[in-house]
Short mmCIF file of C-alpha atoms and ligand atoms in Angstrom, two decimals:
data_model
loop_
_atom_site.label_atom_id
_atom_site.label_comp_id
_atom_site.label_asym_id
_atom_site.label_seq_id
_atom_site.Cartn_x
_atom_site.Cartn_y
_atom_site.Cartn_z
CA UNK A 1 -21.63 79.28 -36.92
CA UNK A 2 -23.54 77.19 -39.74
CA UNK A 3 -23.71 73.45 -39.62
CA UNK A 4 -22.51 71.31 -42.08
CA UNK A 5 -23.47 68.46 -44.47
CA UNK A 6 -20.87 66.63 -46.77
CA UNK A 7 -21.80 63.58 -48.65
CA UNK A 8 -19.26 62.11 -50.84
CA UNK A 9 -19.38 58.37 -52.92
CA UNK A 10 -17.83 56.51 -55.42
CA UNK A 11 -14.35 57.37 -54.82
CA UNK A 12 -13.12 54.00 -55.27
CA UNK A 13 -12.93 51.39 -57.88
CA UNK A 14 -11.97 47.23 -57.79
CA UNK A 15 -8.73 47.77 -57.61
CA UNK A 16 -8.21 50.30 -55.08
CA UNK A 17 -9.35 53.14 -52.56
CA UNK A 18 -12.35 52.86 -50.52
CA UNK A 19 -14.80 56.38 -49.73
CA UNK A 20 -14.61 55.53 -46.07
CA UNK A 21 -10.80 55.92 -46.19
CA UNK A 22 -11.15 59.21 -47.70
CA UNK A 23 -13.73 60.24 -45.31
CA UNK A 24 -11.21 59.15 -42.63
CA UNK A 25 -8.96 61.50 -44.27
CA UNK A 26 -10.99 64.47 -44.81
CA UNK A 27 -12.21 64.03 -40.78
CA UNK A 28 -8.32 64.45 -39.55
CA UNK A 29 -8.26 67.61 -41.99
CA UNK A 30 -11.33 69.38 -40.79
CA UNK A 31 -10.32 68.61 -37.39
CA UNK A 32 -7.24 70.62 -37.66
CA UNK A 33 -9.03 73.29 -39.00
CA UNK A 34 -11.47 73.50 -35.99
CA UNK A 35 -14.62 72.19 -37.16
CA UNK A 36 -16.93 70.71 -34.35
CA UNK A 37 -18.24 67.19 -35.34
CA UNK A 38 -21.86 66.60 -34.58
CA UNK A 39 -22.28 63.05 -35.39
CA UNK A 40 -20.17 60.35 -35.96
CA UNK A 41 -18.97 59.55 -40.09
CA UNK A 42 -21.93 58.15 -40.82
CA UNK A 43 -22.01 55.36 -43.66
CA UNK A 44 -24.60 54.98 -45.59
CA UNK A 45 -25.03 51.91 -47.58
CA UNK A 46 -27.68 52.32 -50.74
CA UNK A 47 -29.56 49.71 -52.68
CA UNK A 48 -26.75 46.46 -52.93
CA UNK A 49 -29.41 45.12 -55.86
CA UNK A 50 -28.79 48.41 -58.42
CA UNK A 51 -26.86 47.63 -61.67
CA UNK A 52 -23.89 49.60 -61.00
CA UNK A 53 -23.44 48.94 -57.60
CA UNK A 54 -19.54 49.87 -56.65
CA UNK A 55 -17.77 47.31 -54.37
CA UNK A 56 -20.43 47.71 -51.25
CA UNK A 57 -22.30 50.68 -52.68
CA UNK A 58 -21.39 52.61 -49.40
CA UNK A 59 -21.69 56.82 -49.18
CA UNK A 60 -20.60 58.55 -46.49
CA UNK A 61 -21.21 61.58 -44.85
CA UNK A 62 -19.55 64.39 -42.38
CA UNK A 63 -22.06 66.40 -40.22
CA UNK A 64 -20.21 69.29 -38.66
CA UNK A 65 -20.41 73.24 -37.08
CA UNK A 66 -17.72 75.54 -38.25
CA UNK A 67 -17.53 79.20 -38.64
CA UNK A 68 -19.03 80.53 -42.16
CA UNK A 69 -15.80 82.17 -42.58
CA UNK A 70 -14.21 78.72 -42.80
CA UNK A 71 -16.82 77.40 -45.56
CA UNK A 72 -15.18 77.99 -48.62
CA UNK A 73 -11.99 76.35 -47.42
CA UNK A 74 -13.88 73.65 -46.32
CA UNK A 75 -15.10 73.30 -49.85
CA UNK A 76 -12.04 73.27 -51.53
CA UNK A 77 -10.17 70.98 -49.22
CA UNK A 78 -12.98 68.30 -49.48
CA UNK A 79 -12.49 68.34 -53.34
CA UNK A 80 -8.53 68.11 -53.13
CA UNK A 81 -9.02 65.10 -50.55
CA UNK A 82 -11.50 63.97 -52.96
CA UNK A 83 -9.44 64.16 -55.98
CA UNK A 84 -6.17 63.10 -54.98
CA UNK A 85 -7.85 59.75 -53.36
CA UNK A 86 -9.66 58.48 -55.71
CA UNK A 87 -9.15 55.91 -58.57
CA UNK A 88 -10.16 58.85 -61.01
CA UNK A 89 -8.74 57.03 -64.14
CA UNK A 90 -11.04 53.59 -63.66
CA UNK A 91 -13.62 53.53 -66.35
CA UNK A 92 -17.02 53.35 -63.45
CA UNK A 93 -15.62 55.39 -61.13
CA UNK A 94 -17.38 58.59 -60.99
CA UNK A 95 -17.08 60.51 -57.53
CA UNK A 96 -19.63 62.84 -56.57
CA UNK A 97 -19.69 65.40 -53.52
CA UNK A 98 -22.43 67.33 -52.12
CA UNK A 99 -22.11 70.11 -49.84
CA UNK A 100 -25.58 70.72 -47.86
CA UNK A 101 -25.57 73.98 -45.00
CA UNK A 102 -28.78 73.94 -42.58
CA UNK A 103 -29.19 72.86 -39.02
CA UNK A 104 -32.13 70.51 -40.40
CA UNK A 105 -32.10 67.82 -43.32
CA UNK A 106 -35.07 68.85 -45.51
CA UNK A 107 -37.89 65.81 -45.07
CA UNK A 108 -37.12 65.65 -49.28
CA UNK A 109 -33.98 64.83 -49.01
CA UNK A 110 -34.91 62.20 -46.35
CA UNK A 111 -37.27 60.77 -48.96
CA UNK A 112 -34.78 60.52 -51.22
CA UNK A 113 -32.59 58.87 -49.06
CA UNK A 114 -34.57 55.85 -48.60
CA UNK A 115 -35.62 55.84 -52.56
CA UNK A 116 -32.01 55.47 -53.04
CA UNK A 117 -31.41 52.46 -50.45
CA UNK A 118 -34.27 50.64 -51.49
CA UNK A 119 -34.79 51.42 -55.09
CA UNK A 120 -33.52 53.26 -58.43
CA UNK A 121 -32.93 56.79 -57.87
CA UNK A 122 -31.55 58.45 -61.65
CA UNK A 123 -29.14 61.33 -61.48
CA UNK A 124 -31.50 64.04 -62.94
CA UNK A 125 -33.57 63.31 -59.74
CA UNK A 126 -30.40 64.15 -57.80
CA UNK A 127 -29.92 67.18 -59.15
CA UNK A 128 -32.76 68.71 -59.36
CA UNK A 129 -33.27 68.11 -55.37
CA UNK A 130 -30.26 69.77 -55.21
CA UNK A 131 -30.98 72.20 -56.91
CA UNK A 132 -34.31 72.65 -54.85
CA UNK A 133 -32.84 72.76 -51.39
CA UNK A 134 -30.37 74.56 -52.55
CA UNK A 135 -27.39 72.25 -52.20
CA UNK A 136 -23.87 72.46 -54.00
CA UNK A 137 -22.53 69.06 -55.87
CA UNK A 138 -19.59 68.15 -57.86
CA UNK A 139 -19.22 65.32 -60.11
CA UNK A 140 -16.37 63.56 -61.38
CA UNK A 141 -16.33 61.34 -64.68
CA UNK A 142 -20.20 60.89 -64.86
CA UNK A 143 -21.08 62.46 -61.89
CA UNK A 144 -23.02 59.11 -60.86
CA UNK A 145 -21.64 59.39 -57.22
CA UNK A 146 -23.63 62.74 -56.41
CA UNK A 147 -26.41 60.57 -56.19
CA UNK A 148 -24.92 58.63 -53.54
CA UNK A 149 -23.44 61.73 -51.80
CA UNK A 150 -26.78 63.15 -51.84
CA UNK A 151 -28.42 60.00 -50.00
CA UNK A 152 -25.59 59.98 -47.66
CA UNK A 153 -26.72 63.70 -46.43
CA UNK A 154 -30.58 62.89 -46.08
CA UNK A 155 -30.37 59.48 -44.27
CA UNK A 156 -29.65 60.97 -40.54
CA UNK A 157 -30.31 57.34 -39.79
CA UNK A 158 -32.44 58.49 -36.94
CA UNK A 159 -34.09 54.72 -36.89
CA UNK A 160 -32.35 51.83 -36.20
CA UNK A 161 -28.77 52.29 -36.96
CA UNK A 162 -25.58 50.53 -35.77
CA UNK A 163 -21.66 51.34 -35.53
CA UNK A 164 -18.32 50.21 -37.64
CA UNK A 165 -14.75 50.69 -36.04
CA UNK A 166 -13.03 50.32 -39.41
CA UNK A 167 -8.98 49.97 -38.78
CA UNK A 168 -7.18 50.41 -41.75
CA UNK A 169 -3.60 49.42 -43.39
CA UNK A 170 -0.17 51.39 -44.08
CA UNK A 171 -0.03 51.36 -47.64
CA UNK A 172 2.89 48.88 -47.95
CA UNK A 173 0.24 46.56 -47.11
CA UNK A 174 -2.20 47.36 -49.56
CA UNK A 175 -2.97 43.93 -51.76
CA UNK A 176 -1.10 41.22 -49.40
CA UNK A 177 -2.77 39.18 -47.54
CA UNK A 178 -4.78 40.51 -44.27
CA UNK A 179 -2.56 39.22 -40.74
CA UNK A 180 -5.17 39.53 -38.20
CA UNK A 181 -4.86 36.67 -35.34
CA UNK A 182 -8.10 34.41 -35.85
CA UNK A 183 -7.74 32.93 -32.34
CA UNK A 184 -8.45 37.01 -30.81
CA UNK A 185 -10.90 37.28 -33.32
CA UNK A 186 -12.75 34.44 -31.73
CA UNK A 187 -12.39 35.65 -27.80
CA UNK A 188 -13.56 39.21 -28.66
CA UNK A 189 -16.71 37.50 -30.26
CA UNK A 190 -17.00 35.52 -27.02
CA UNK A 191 -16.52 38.57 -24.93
CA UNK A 192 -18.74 41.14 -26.78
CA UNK A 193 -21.07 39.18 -29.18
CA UNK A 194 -24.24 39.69 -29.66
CA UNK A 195 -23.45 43.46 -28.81
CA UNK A 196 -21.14 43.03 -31.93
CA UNK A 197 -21.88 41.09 -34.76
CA UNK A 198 -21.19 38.92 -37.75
CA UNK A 199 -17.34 38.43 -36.59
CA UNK A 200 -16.61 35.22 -37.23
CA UNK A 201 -18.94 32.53 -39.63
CA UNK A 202 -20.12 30.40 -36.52
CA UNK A 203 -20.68 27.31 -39.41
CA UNK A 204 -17.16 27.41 -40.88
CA UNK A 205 -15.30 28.73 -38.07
CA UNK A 206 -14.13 31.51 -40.72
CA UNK A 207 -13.32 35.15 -39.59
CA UNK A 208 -15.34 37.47 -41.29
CA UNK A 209 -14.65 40.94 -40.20
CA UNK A 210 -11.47 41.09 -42.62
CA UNK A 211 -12.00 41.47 -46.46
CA UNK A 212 -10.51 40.24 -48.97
CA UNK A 213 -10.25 43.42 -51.96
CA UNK A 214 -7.04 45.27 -52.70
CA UNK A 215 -8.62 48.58 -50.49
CA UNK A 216 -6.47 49.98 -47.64
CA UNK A 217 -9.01 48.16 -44.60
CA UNK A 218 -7.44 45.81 -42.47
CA UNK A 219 -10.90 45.32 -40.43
CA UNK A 220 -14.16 46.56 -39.59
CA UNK A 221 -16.09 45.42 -36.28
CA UNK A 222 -19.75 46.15 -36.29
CA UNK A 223 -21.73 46.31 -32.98
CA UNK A 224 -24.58 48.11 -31.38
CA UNK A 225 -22.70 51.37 -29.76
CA UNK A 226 -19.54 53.23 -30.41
CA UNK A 227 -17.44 51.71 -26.74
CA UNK A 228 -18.39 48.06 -27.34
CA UNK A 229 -16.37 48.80 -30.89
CA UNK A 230 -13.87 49.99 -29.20
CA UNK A 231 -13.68 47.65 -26.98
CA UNK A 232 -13.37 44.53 -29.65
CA UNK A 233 -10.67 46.27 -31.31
CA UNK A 234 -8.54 46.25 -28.28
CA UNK A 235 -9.20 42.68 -27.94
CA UNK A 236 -8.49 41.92 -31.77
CA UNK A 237 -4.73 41.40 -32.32
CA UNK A 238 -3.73 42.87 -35.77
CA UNK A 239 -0.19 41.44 -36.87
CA UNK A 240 0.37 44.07 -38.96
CA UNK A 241 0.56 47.41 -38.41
CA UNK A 242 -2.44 49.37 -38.36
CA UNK A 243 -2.34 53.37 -39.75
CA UNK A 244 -5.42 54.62 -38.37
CA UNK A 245 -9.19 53.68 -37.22
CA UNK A 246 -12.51 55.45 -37.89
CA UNK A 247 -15.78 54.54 -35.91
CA UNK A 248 -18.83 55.25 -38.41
CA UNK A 249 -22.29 55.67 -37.18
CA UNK A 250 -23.77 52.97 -40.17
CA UNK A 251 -27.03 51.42 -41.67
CA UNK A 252 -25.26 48.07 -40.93
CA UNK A 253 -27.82 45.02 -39.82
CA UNK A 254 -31.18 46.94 -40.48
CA UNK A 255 -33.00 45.68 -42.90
CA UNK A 256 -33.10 48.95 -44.19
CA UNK A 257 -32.98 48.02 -47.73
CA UNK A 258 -35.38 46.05 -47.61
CA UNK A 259 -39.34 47.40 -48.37
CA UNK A 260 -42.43 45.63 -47.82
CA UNK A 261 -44.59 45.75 -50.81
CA UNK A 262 -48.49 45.13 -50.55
CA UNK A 263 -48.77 43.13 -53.81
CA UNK A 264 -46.32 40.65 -55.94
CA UNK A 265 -47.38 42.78 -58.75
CA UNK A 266 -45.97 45.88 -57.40
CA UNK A 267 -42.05 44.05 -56.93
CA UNK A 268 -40.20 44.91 -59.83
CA UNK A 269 -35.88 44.85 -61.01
CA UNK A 270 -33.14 45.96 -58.61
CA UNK A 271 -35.68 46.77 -56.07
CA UNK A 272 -35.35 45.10 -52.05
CA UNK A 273 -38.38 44.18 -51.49
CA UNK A 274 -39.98 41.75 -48.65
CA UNK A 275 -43.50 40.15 -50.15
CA UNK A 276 -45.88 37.88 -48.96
CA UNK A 277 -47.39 34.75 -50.95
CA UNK A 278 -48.63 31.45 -51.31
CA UNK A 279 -46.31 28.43 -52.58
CA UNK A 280 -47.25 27.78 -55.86
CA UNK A 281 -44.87 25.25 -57.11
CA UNK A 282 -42.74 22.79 -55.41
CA UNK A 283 -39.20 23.87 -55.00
CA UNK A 284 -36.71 22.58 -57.50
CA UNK A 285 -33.30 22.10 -57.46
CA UNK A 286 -31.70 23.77 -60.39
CA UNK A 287 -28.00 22.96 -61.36
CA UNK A 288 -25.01 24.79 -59.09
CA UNK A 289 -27.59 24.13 -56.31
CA UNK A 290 -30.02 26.92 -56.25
CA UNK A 291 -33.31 26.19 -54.76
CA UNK A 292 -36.17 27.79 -57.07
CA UNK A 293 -40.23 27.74 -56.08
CA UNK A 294 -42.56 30.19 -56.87
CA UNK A 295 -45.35 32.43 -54.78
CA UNK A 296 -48.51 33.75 -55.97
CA UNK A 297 -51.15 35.79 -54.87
CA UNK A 298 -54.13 37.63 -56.42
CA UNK A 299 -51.75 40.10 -58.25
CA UNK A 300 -49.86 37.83 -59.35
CA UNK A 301 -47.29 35.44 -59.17
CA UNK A 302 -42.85 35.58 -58.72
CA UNK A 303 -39.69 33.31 -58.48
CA UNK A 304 -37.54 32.90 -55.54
CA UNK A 305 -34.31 31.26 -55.46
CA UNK A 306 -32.27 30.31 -52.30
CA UNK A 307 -28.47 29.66 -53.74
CA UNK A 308 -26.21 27.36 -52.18
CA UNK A 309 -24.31 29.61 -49.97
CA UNK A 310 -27.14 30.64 -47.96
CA UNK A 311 -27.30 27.56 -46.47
CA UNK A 312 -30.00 27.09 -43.57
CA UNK A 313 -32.06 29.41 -46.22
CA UNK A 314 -32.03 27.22 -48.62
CA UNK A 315 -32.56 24.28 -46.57
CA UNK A 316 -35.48 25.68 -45.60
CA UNK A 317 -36.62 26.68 -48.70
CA UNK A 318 -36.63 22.82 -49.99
CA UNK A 319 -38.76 21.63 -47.19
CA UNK A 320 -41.96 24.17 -48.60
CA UNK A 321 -44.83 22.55 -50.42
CA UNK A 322 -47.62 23.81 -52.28
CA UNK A 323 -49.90 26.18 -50.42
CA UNK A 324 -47.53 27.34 -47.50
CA UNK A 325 -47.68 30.65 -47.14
CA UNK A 326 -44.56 32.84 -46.85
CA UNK A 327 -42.72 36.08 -46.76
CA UNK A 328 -39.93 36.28 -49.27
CA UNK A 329 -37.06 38.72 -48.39
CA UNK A 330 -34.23 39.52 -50.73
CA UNK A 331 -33.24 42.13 -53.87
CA UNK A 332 -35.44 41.91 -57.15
CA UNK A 333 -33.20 40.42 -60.11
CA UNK A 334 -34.49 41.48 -63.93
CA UNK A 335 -35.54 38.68 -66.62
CA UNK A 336 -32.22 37.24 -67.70
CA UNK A 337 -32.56 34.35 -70.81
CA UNK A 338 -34.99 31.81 -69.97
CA UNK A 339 -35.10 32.98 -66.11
CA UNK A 340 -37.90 35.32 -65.11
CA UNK A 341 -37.84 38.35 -62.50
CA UNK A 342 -36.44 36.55 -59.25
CA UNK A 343 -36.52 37.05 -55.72
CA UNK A 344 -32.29 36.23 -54.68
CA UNK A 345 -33.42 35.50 -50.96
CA UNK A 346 -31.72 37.14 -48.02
CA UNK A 347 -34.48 35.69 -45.57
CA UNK A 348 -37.38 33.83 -45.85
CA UNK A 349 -40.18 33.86 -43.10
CA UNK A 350 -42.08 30.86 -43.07
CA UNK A 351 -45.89 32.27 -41.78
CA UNK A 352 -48.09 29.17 -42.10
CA UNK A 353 -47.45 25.71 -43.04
CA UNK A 354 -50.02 23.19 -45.69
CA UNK A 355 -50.93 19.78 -44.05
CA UNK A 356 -48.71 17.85 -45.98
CA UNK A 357 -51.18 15.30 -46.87
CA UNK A 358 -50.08 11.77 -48.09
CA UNK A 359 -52.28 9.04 -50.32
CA UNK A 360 -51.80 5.14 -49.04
CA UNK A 361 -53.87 2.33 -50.29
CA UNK A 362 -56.47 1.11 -48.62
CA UNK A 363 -55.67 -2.37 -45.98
CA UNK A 364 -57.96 -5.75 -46.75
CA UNK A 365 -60.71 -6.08 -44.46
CA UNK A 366 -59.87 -9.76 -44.72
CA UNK A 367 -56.37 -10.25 -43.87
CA UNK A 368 -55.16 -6.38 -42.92
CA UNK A 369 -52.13 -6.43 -44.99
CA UNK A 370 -51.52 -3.23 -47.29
CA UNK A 371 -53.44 -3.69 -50.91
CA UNK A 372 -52.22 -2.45 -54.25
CA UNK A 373 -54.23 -0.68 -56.98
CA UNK A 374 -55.28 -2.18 -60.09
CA UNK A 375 -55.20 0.80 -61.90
CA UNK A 376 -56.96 4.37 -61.72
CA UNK A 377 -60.88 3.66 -60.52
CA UNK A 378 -60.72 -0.28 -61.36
CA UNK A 379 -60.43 -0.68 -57.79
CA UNK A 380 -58.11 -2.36 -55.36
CA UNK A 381 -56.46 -6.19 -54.73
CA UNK A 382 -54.89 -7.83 -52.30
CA UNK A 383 -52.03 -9.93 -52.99
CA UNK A 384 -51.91 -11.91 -50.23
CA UNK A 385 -55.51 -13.15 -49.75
CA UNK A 386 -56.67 -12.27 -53.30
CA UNK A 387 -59.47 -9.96 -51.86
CA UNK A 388 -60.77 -7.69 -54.65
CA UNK A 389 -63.05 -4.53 -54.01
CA UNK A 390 -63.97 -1.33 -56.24
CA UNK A 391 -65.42 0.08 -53.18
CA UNK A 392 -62.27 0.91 -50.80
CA UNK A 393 -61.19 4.39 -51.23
CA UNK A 394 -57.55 5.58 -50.44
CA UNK A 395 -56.74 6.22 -47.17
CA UNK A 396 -55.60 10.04 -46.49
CA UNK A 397 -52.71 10.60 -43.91
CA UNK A 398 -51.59 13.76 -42.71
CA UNK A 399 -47.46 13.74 -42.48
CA UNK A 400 -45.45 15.38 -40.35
CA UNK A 401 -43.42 18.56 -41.46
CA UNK A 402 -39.82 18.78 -41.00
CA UNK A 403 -40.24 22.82 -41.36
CA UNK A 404 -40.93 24.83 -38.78
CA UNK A 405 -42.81 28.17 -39.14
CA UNK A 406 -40.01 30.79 -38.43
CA UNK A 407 -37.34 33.37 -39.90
CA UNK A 408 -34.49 31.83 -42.13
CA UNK A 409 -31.80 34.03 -42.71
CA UNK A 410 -28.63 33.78 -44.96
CA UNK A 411 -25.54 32.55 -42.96
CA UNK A 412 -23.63 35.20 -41.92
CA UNK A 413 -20.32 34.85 -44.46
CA UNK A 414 -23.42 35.31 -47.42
CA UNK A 415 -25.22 38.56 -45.54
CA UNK A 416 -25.03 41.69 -47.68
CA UNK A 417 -23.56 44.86 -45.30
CA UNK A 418 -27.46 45.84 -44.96
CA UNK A 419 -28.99 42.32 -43.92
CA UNK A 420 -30.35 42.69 -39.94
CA UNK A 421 -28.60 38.77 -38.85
CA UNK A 422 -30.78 36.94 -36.46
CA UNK A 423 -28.43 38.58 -33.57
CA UNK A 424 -29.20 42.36 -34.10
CA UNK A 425 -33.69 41.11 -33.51
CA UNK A 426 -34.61 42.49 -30.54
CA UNK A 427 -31.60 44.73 -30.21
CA UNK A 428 -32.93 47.87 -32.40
CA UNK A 429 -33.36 50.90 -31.62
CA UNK A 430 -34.76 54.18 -32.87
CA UNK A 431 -31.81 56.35 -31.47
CA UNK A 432 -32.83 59.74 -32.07
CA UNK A 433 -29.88 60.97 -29.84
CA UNK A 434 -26.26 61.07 -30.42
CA UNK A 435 -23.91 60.97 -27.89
CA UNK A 436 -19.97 61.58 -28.89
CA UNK A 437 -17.61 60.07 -27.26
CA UNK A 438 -13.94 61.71 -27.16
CA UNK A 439 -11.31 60.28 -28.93
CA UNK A 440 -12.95 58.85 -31.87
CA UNK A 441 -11.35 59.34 -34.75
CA UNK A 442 -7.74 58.23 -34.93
CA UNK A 443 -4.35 56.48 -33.47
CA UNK A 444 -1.42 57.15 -34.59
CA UNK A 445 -2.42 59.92 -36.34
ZN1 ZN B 1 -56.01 -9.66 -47.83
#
């Protein structure tokens, strides 16, 4: 018996497939040819702030025991699957598949892993790991996807990880609109919430666990462990008919994007980075609503905007003053015209607050009403009394903050598939062990 890696990404394209589909597909396959399944699917979801980012930059990959005998079969039927599911013929689709066989994922492929969902990764890097560990990968078009493919095989997510029961369409379906009863929707995030999460957009009363693309999903319910899934997609009541459903072991709601970086001058393009700093300029408004203000420290000093759909974010993000001190969370966007590197914030921890520290003028000794300036250092007058003085000196009052020190986080209809929402703190976990429940993979299969 040998065990099993297969990555595959970029299968789809805007206007139709999606990998997890396909890995759905190639699961049901193996199955019948007696492969044993050590792990769930597991989908992988790489750096949502690179250029070339497909629809949810998600990789996936099958972890499985099966006789060597079986291996080159395996091989071919994960290509044909591959091939005959993908949107081959879209200009940025390029579908990559990497086979990996050892009972252990090399540490370097690990490393890579994470380099991928946090940062740039270029495929030369790819293959020559591939080549060292002695891999097999096959690229289609421009072969961009073995990258993914490969990340999808090193990231065992053996920290915090979560789960996806993702039920998908019949293909008559494909590009109408999604009939999913909203009111179910609603009791199943009543009943299992917060073991599942980001179901409905608590603010706008808007479901969220149905998208809105051409691809072949109907839903996808995230939670913390493969029965509670389960369990909120009996309670969901589809109005269409559903084909089949896949639970994926994911990096859903972990942060795990995101990298803490000691210095603002070591943040730099398409990274996700989380940085600490000191307010250095008031936040502005800037038109369609974005909230911009700056943070420096002795490296160095960066933009961070809050846009408009983020809400509480950026509500916060208006109430910071000069010399507050912050952590900035969010994916690293390049110069663009007249804007510099940015910070687009996902969450924004507020660590220490400035007194907020207000100037009035002095009151008259005489009659105790309020006096007004005469100008800078000529001193002050009252009006009522006529009291002059070049003595008083501004009175200095501290004023009360209306922001709390605290996490901010984007509102859930605005979280990318990695964000951790404020539900999933407290609730991680560094699951080292797997355990498989029967039945997984499909209904009416
Ligand atoms: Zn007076």
């Amino acid at each position: 018996m040998l065990t099993m890696h297969v990555g595959i990404d970029d299968t789809d394209s805007p206007r139709k497939g999606c990998t997890t589909y396909v890995a759905t597909l190639l699961v049901e396959k193996l199955s019948q040819l007696g492969v044993s399944f050590i792990d769930y699917p597991n989908l992988v979801r790489l750096n949502p702030n690179v250029p070339w980012k497909t629809r949810g930059n998600g990789a996936l990959c099958l972890r499985f025991r099966c006789d060597e005998k079986l291996a080159n079969e395996i091989m071919e039927l994960t290509i044909d699957t591959v091939e005959k599911n993908s949107d081959m013929d879209c200009a940025g689709t390029d579908p990559g598949v990497v086979f990996f066989q050892g009972s252990q994922v090399p540490e370097e492929l690990t490393f890579f892993a994470r380099q991928t969902i946090q940062g740039l990764v270029k495929l030369q890097e790819a293959l020559k790991l591939i080549r060292a560990v002695k891999a097999e990968a096959l690229g289609f078009n421009s072969g961009r996807g073995i990258i993914g493919a490969l990340a999808a095989v090193g990231e065992t997510l053996s920290g915090d990880n979560t789960y996806e029961l993702i039920a998908y369409r019949v293909p008559e379906n494909y590009g109408t609109p999604r009939r999913v009863d909203a009111a179910s929707v609603e009791r199943m995030n009543q009943k299992t919430a917060p073991l599942t999460f980001n179901n409905i957009d608590t603010e706008k009363r808007r479901v969220l666990i149905t998208p809105h693309g051409p691809d072949p999903i109907l839903y996808g319910i995230r939670g913390e462990n493969p029965a509670i899934v389960k369990r909120a997609h009996r309670m969901v009541r589809a109005l269409e008919p559903i084909e089949r459903w896949t639970i994926f072991r994911t990096n859903h709601g972990t942060d795990a994007h995101l990298r803490w970086v000691d210095s603002i001058d070591a943040v730099f393009p398409y990274q996700s980075v989380i940085v600490s700093g000191t307010v250095t300029r008031e936040p502005q408004v800037i038109p369609r609503r974005h909230v911009v203000f700056s943070i420096v420290d002795k490296t160095g000093q960066i933009d961070c905007a809050a846009y408009e759909p983020t809400q509480d974010l950026r509500k916060a993000a208006q109430l910071l003053i000069v010399d507050d001190v912050v952590e900035a969370f969010g994916g690293v966007r390049p110069k663009s015209g007249k804007c510099p590197v940015t910070i687009n914030l996902e969450k924004l921890n507020v660590v220490k607050l400035a007194p907020k520290v207000v100037f009035h003028n002095p009151v008259c000794p005489l009659c105790g009403k309020r006096m007004e300036s005469m100008g800078a250092g000529q001193g002050f007058r009252c009006k009522h009394c006529g009291f002059r003085s070049s003595t008083l000196k501004k009175e200095t009052v501290e004023e009360k903050r209306l922001l709390k020190t605290g996490l901010y986080v984007t509102s859930p209809r605005s979280q990318r598939h990695l964000t951790k929402p404020f539900s999933r703190y407290g609730l991680e976990k560094s699951g080292k062990s797997v355990r498989m429940a029967s039945n997984w993979f499909w209904v009416n299969g």
